[in-house]
C-alpha positions as a LaTeX table, in Angstrom:
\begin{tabular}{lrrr}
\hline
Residue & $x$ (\AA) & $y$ (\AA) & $z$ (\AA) \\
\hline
Unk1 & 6.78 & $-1.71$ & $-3.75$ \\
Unk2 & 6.45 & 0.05 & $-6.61$ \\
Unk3 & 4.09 & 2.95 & $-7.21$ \\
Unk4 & 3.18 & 2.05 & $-10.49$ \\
Unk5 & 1.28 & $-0.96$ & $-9.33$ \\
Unk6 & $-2.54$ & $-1.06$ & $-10.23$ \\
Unk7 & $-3.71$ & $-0.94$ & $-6.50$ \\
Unk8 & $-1.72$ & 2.32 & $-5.73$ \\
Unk9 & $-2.76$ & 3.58 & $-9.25$ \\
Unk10 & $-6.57$ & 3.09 & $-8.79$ \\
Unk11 & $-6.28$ & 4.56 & $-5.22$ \\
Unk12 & $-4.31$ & 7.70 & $-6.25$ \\
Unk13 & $-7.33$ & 7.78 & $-9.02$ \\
Unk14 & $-9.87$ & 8.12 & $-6.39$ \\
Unk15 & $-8.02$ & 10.90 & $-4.48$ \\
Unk16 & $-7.01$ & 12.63 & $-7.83$ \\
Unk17 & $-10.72$ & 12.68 & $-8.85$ \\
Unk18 & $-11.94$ & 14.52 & $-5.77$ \\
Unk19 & $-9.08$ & 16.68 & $-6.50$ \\
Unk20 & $-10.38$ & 17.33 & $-10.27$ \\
Unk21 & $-13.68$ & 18.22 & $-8.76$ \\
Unk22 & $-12.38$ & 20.85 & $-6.64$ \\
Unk23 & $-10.89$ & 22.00 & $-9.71$ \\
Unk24 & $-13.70$ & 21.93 & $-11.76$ \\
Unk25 & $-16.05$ & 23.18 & $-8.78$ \\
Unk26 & $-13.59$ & 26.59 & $-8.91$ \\
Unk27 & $-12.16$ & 25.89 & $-5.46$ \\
Unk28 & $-8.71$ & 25.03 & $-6.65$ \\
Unk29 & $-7.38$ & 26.70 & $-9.72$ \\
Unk30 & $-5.33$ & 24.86 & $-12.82$ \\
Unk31 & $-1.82$ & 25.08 & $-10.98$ \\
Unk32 & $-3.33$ & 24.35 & $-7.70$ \\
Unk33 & $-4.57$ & 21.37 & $-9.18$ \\
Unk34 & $-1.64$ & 20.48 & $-11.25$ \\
Unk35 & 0.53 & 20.91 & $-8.15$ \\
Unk36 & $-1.63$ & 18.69 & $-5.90$ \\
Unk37 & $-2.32$ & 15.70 & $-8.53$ \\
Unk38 & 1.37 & 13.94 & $-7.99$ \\
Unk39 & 0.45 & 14.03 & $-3.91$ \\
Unk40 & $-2.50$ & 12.03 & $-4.71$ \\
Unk41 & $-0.21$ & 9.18 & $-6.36$ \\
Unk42 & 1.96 & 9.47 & $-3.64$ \\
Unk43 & $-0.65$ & 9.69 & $-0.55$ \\
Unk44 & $-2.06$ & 6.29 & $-2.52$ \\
Unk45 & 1.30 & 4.66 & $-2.56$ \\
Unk46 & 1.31 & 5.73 & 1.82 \\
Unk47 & $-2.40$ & 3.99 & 2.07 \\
Unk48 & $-1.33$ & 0.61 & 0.42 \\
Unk49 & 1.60 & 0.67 & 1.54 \\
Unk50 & 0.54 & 0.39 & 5.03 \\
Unk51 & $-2.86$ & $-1.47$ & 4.60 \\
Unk52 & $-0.08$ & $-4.34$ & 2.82 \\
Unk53 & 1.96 & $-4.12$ & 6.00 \\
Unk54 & $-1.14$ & $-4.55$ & 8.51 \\
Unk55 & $-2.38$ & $-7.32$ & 6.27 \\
Unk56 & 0.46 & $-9.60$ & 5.81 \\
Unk57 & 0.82 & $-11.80$ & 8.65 \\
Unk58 & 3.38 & $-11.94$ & 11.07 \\
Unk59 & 5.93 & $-15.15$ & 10.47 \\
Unk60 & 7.26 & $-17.35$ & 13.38 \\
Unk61 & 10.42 & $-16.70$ & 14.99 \\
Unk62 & 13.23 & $-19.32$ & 13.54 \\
Unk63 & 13.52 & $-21.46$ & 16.27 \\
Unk64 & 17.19 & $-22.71$ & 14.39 \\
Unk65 & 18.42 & $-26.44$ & 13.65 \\
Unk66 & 17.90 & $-29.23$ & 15.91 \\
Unk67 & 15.55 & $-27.06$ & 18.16 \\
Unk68 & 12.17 & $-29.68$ & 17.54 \\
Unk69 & 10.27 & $-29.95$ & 19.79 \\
Unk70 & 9.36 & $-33.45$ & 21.69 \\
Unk71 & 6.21 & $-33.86$ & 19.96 \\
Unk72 & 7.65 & $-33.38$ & 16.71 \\
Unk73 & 9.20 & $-35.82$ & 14.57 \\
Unk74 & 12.46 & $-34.35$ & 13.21 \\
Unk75 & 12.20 & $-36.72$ & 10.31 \\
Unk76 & 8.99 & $-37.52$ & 8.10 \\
Unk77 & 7.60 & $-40.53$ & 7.33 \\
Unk78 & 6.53 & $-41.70$ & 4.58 \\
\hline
\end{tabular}
């Protein structure tokens, strides 16, 4: 997955901009800030990364050739 998609981009956004405010607020100073903007894009990258993997379903074992079972028709009809 790439970490230039638009979901990872818009999440590192929202973690970047609370990051900017602690900046602005005088918590963090400039190189504080400057060092802690790249873990934002990569913390968002970690988040969708793993809300992808817990959303995409979980496939079927490959039961291999010939294995149908006896309700199943091994060859459609038309």
């Amino acid at each position: 997955m790439s970490p230039l998609r638009w979901d990872v981009l818009a999440v590192g956004l929202v973690l970047a901009l609370l990051v900017l405010a602690l900046g602005l607020r005088g918590d963090f100073s400039a190189d504080e800030v400057a060092v802690r903007l790249p873990w934002c894009l990569l913390a968002g990258w970690g988040a969708v990364a793993l809300l992808r993997f817990a959303a995409t379903p979980s496939r079927p074992p490959d039961a291999g050739p010939g294995s149908a079972t006896p309700d199943q028709d091994p060859t459609p009809t038309s």
